PDB file of C-alpha atoms in Angstrom:
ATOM      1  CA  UNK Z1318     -23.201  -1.570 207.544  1.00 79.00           C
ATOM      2  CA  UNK Z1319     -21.354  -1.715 211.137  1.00 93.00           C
ATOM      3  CA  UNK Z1320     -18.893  -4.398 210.193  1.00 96.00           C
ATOM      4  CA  UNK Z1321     -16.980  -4.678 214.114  1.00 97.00           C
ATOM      5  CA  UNK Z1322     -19.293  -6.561 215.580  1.00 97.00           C
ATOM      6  CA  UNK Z1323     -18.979  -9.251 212.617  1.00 98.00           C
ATOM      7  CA  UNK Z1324     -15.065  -9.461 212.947  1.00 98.00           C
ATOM      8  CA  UNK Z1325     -12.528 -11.669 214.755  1.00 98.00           C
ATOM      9  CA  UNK Z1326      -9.835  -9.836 214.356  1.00 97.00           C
ATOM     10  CA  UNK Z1327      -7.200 -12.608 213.145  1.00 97.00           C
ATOM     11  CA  UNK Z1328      -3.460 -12.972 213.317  1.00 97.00           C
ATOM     12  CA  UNK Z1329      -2.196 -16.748 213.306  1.00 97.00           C
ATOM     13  CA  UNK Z1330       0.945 -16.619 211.171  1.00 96.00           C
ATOM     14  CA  UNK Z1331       4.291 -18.399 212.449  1.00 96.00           C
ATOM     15  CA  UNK Z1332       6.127 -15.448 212.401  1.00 97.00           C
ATOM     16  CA  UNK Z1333       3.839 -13.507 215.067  1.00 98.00           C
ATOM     17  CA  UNK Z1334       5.420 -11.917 217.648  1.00 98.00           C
ATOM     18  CA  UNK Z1335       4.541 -10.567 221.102  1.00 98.00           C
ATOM     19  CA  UNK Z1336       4.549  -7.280 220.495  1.00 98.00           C
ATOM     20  CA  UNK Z1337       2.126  -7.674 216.845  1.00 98.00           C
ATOM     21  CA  UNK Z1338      -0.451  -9.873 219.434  1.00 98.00           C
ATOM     22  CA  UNK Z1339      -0.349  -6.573 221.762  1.00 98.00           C
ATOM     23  CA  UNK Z1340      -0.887  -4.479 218.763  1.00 98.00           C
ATOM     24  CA  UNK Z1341      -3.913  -6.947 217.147  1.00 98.00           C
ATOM     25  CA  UNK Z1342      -5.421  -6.831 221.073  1.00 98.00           C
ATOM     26  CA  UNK Z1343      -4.892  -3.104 220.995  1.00 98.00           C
ATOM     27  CA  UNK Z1344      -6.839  -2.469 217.290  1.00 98.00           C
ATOM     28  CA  UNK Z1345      -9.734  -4.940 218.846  1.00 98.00           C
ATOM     29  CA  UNK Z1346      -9.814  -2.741 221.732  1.00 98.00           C
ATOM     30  CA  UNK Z1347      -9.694   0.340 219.655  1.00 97.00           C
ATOM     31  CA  UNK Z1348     -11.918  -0.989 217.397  1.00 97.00           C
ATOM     32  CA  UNK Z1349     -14.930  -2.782 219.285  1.00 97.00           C
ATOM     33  CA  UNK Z1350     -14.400  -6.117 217.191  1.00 98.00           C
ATOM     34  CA  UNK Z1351     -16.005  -9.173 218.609  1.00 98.00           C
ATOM     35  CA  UNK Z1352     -12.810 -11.307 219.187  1.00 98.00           C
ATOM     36  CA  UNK Z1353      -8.954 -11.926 218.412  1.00 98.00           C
ATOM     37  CA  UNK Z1354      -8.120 -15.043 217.086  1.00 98.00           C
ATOM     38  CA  UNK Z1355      -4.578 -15.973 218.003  1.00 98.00           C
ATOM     39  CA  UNK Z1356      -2.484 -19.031 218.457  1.00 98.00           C
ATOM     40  CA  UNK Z1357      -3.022 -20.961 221.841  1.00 98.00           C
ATOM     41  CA  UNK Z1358       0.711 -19.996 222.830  1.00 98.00           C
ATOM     42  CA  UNK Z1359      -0.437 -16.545 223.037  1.00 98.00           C
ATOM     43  CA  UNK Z1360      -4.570 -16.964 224.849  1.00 98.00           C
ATOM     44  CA  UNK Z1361      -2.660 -15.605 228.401  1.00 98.00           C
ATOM     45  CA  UNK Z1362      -1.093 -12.990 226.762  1.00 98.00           C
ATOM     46  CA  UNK Z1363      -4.389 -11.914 224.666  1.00 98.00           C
ATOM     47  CA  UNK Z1364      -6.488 -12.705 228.202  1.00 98.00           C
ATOM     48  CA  UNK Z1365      -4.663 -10.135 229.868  1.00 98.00           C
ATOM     49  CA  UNK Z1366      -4.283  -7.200 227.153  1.00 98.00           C
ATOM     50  CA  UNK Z1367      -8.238  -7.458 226.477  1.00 98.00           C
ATOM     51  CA  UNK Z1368      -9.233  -7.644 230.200  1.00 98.00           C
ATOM     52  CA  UNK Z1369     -12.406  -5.262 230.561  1.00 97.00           C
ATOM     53  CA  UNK Z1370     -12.863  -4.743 227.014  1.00 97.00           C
ATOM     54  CA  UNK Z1371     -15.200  -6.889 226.276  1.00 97.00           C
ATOM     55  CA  UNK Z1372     -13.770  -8.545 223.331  1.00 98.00           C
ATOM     56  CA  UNK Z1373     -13.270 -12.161 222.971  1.00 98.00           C
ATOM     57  CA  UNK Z1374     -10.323 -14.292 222.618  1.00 98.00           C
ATOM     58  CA  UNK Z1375     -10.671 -17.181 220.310  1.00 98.00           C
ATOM     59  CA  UNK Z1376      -7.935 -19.652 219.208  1.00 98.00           C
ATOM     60  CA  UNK Z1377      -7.366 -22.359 216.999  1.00 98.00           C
ATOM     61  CA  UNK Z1378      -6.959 -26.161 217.689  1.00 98.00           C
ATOM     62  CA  UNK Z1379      -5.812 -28.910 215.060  1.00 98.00           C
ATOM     63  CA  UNK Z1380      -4.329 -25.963 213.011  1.00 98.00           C
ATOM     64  CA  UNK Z1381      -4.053 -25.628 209.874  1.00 97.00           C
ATOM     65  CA  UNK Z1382      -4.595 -29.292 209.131  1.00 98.00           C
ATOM     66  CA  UNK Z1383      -6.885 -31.161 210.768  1.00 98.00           C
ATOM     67  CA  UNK Z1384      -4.771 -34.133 210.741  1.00 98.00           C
ATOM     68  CA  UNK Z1385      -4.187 -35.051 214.506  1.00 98.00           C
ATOM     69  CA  UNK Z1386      -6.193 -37.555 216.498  1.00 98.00           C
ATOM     70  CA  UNK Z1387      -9.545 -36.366 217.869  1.00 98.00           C
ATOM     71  CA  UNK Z1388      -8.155 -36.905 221.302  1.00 98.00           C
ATOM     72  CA  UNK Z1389      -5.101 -34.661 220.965  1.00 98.00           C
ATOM     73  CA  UNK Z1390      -7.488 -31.780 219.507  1.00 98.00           C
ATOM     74  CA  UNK Z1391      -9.503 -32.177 222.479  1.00 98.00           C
ATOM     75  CA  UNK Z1392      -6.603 -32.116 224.546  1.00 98.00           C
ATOM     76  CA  UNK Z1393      -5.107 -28.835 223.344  1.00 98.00           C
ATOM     77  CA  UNK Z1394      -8.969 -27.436 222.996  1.00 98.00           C
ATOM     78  CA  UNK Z1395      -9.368 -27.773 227.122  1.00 98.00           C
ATOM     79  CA  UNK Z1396      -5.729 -26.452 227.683  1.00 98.00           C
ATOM     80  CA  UNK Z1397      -6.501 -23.566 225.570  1.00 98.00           C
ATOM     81  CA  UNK Z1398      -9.673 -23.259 227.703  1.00 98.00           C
ATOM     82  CA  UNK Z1399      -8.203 -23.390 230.876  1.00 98.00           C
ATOM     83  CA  UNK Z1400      -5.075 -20.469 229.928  1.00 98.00           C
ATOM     84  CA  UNK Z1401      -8.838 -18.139 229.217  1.00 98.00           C
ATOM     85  CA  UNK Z1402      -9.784 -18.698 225.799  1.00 98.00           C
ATOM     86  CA  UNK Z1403     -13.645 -17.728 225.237  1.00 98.00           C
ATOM     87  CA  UNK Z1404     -13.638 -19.545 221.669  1.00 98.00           C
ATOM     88  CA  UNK Z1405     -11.959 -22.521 219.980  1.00 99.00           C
ATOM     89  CA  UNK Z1406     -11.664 -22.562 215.768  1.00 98.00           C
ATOM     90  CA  UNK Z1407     -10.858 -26.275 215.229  1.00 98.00           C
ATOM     91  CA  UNK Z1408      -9.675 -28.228 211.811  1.00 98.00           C
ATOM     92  CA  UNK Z1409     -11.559 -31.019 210.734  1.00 98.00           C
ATOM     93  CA  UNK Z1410      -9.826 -34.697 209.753  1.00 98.00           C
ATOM     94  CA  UNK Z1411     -10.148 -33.181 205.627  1.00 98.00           C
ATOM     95  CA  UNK Z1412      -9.097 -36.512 204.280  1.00 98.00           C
ATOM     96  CA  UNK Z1413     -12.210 -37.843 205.518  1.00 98.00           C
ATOM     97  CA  UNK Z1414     -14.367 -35.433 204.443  1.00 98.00           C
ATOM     98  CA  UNK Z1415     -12.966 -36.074 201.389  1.00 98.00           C
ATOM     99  CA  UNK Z1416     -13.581 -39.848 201.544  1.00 98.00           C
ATOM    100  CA  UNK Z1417     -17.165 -39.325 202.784  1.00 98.00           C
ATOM    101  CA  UNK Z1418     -16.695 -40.407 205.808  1.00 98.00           C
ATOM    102  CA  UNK Z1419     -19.073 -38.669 208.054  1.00 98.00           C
ATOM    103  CA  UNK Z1420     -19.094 -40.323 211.065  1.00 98.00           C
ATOM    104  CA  UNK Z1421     -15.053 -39.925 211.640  1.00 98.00           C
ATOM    105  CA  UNK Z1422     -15.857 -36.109 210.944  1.00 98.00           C
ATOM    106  CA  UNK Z1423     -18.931 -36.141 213.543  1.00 98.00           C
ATOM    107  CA  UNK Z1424     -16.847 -38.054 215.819  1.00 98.00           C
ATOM    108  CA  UNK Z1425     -13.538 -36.017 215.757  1.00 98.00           C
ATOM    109  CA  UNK Z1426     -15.853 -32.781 216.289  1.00 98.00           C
ATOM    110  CA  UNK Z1427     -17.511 -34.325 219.315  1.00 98.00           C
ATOM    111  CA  UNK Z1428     -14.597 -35.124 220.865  1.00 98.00           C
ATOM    112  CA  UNK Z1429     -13.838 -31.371 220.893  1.00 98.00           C
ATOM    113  CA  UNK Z1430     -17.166 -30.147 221.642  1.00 98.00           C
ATOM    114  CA  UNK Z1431     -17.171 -33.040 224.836  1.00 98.00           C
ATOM    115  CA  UNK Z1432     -13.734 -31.529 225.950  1.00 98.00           C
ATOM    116  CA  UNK Z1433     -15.211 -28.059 226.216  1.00 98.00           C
ATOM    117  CA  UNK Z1434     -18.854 -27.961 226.410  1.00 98.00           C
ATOM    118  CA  UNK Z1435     -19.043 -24.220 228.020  1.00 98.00           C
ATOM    119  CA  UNK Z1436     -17.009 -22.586 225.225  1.00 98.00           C
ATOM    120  CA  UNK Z1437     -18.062 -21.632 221.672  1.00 98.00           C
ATOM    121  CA  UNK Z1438     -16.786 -24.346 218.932  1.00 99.00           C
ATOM    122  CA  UNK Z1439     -16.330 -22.916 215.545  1.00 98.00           C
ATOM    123  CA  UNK Z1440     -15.647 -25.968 212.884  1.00 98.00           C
ATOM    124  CA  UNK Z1441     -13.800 -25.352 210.486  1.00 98.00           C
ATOM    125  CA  UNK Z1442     -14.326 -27.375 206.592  1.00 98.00           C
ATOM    126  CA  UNK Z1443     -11.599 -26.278 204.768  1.00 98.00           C
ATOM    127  CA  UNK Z1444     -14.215 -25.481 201.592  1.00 98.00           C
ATOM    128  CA  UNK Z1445     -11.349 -24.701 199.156  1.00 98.00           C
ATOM    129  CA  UNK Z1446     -10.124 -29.058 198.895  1.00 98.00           C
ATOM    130  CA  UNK Z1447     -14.252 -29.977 199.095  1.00 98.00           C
ATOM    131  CA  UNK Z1448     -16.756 -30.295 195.909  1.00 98.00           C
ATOM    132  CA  UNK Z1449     -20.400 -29.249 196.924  1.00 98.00           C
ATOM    133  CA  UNK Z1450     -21.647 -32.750 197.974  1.00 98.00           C
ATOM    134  CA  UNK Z1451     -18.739 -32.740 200.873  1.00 98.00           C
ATOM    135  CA  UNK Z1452     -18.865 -29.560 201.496  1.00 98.00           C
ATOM    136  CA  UNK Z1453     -22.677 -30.614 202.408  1.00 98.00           C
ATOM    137  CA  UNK Z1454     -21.734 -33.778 204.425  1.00 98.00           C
ATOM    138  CA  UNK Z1455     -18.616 -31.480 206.250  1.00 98.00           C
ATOM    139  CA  UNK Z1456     -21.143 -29.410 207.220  1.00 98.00           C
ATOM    140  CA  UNK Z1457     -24.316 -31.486 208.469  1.00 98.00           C
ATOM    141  CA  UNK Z1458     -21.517 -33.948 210.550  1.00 98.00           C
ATOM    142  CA  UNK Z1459     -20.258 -30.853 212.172  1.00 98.00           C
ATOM    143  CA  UNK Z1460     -23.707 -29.915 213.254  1.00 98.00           C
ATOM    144  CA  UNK Z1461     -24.466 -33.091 214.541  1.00 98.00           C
ATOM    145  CA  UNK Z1462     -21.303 -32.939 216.312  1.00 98.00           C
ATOM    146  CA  UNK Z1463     -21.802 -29.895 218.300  1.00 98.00           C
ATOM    147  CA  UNK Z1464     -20.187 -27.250 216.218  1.00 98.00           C
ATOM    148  CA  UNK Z1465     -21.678 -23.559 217.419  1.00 98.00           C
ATOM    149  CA  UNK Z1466     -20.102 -22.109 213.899  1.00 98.00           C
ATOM    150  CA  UNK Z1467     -19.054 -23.479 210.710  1.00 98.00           C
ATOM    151  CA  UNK Z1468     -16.247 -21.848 209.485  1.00 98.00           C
ATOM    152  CA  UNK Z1469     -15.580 -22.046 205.937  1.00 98.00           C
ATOM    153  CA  UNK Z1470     -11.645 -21.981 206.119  1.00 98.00           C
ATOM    154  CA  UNK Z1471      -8.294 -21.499 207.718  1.00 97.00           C
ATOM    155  CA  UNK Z1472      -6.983 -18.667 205.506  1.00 94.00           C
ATOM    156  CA  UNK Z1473      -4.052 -21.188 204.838  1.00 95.00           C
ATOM    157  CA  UNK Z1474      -5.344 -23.172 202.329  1.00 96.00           C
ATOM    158  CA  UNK Z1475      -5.317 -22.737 198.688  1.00 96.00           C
ATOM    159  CA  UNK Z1476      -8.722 -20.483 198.434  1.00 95.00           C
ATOM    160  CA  UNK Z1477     -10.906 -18.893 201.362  1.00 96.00           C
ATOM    161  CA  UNK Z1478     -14.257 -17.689 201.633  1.00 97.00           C
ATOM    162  CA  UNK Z1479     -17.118 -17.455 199.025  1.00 97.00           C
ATOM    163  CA  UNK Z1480     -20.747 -16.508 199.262  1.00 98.00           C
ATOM    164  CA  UNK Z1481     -21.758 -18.878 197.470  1.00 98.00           C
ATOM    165  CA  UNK Z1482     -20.166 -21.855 200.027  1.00 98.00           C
ATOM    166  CA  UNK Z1483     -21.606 -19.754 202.732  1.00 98.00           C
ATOM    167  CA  UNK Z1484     -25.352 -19.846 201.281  1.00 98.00           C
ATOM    168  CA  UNK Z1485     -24.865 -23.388 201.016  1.00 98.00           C
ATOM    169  CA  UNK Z1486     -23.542 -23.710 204.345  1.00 98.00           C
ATOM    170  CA  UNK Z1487     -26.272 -22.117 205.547  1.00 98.00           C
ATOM    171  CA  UNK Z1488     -29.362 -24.008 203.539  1.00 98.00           C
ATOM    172  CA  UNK Z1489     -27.423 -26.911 205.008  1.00 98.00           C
ATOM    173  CA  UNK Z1490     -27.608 -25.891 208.825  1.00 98.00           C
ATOM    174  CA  UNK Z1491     -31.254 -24.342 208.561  1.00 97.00           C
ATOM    175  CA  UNK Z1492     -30.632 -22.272 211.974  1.00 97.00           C
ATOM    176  CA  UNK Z1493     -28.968 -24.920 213.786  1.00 98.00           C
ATOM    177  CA  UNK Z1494     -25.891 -22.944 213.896  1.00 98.00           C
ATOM    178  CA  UNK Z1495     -24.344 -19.981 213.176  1.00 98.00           C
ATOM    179  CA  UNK Z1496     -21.749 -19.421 209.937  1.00 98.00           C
ATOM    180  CA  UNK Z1497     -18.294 -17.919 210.246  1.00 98.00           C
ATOM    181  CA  UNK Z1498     -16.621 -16.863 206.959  1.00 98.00           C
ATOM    182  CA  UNK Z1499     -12.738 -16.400 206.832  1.00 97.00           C
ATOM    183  CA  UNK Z1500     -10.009 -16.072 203.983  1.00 93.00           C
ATOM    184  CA  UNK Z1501     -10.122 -13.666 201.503  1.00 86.00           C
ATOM    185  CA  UNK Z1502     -12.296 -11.075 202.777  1.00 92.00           C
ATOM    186  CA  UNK Z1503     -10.705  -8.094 201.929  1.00 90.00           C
ATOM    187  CA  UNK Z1504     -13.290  -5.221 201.140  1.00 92.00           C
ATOM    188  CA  UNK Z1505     -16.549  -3.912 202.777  1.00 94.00           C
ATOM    189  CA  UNK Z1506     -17.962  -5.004 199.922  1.00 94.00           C
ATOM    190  CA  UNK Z1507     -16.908  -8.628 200.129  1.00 94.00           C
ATOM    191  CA  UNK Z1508     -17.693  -8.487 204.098  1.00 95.00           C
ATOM    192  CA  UNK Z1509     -21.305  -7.409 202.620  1.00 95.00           C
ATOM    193  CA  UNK Z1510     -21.902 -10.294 200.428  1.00 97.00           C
ATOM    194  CA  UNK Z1511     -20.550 -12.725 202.886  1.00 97.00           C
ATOM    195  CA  UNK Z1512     -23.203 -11.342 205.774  1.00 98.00           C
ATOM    196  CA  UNK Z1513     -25.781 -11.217 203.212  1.00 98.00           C
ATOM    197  CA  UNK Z1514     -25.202 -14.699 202.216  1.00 98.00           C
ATOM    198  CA  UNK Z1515     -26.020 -15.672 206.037  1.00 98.00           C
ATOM    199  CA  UNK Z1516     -22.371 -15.002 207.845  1.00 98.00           C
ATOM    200  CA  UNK Z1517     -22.985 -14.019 211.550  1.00 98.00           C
ATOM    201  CA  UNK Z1518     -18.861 -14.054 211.832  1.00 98.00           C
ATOM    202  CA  UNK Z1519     -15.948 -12.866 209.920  1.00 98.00           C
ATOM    203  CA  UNK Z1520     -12.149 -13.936 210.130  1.00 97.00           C
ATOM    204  CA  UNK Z1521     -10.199 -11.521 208.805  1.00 95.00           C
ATOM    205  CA  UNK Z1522      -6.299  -9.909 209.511  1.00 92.00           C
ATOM    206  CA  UNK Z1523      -7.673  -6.815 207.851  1.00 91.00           C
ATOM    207  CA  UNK Z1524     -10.224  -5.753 210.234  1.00 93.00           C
ATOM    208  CA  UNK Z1525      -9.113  -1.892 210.837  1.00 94.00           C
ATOM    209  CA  UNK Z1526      -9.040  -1.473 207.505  1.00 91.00           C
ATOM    210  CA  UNK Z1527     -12.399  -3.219 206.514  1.00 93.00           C
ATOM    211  CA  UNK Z1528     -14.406  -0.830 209.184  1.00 93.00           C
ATOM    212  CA  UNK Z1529     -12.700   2.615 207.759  1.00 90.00           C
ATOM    213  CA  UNK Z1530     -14.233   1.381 204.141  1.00 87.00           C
ATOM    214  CA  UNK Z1531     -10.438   0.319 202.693  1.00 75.00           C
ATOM    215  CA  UNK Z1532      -9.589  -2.226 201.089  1.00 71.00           C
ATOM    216  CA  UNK Z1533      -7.503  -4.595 202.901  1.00 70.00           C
ATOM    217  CA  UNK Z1534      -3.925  -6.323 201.362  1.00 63.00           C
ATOM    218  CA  UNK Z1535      -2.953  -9.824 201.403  1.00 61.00           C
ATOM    219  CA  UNK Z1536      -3.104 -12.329 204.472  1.00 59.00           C
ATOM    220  CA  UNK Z1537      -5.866 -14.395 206.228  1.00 59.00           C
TER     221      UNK Z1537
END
C-alpha cells in the first residue's frame, strides 16, 4: 500500500524549531505526503518552503485542549487562514462531550467552520477521555457542525488512534465526512488497519519512516 498520500506529516511539539519545520517541509517535499501539520506560528514559514510542491499546510486551532471559547478558536482559525494555511485541525470543548452536551460541541465547531468556510476543517474528539456513547455524540455534533474530517486525537493525550474508534467513527458519519486517524501510528502495519478501518487521513511525526516499511519511534 502507497501510504504518502494518506499522511500529514506532523510536528507540533513546543520545542520545534525553525530549522526542524524546514526539515519536516523538506521530507513532505521529498516524500509526496499530502500535508504538514505545524503550529500556526510557523503556516508562513511552511507556505513558503512548500511553494510548488503541492503539499498542503494544515495547522491546529484550540490546541491541545479544546478549552477556549468558540469565538477565540474561530478567531485564530481565520488568522491561520489568512498567513496561507490550506487546513485547520481544531480541539473540541472535551468537557462537554463528556457531559453530553451536544449542542455546545455542534456549536463551538460551527463557529470554526463559519470563520473559514473555504478551508478544510478536521475536528478533532480527543477519543482517548470518551466511552463509546460520546465518542458517538462527539462525532455526529461535529458532522452537523461542518467538520470535513474527524480526527480521532491530538497525539497529546493519554492514548491515540485505534481501529476500532475509527470503524465506529465511521458507521457514525455514513459518508458524510471523511476520517483522519492520528497518535500512535507507528508501523505500516498499523497505518494498514487504520485505512482499512475507513481512515482517508493519517497524522503521524513518523511519516519517512512509515513509507520505507520501518517502524517509527515515539511521538505524535
Amino acid at each position: 500500500m502507497k501510504l504518502a498520500p494518506y499522511i500529514d506529516h506532523t510536528l507540533l511539539k513546543a520545542t520545534a524549531s525553525a530549522a526542524d519545520i524546514r526539515t519536516l517541509c523538506a521530507e513532505a517535499r521529498d516524500n509526496a505526503f499530502y500535508a504538514v501539520c505545524v503550529n500556526p506560528v510557523y503556516v508562513p514559514l511552511a507556505k513558503a518552503e512548500l511553494a510548488g510542491s503541492g503539499v498542503k499546510v494544515a495547522t491546529v486551532c484550540g490546541f491541545p485542549l479544546g478549552a477556549v471559547s468558540p469565538e477565540q478558536k474561530a478567531a485564530e482559525a481565520k488568522l491561520s487562514v489568512a498567513a496561507g494555511a490550506d487546513e485547520v485541525d481544531m480541539v473540541i470543548h472535551i468537557a462537554s462531550a463528556l457531559d453530553g452536551d451536544w449542542a455546545t460541541v455542534e456549536a463551538d465547531v460551527r463557529a470554526v467552520r463559519q470563520a473559514i468556510p473555504d478551508q478544510v476543517l478536521k475536528v478533532i474528539i480527543e477519543t482517548c477521555y470518551l466511552n463509546d456513547e460520546q465518542k458517538r455524540g462527539a462525532t455526529e455534533a461535529a458532522v452537523r457542525g461542518g467538520a470535513d474530517f474527524v480526527k480521532t486525537s491530538t497525539g497529546f493525550g493519554t492514548g491515540g488512534a485505534t481501529p476500532e474508534d475509527v470503524s465506529l467513527m465511521r458507521e457514525v458519519i455514513a459518508g458524510r465526512a471523511a476520517i483522519k486517524a492520528a497518535g500512535g501510528v507507528r508501523t505500516p502495519d498499523d497505518a494498514a488497519r487504520m485505512i482499512e478501518a475507513g481512515a482517508t487521513r493519517l497524522g503521524t511525526s513518523g511519516g519517512v519512516t512509515l513509507v520505507a516499511g520501518e517502524q517509527t519511534g515515539g511521538g505524535y
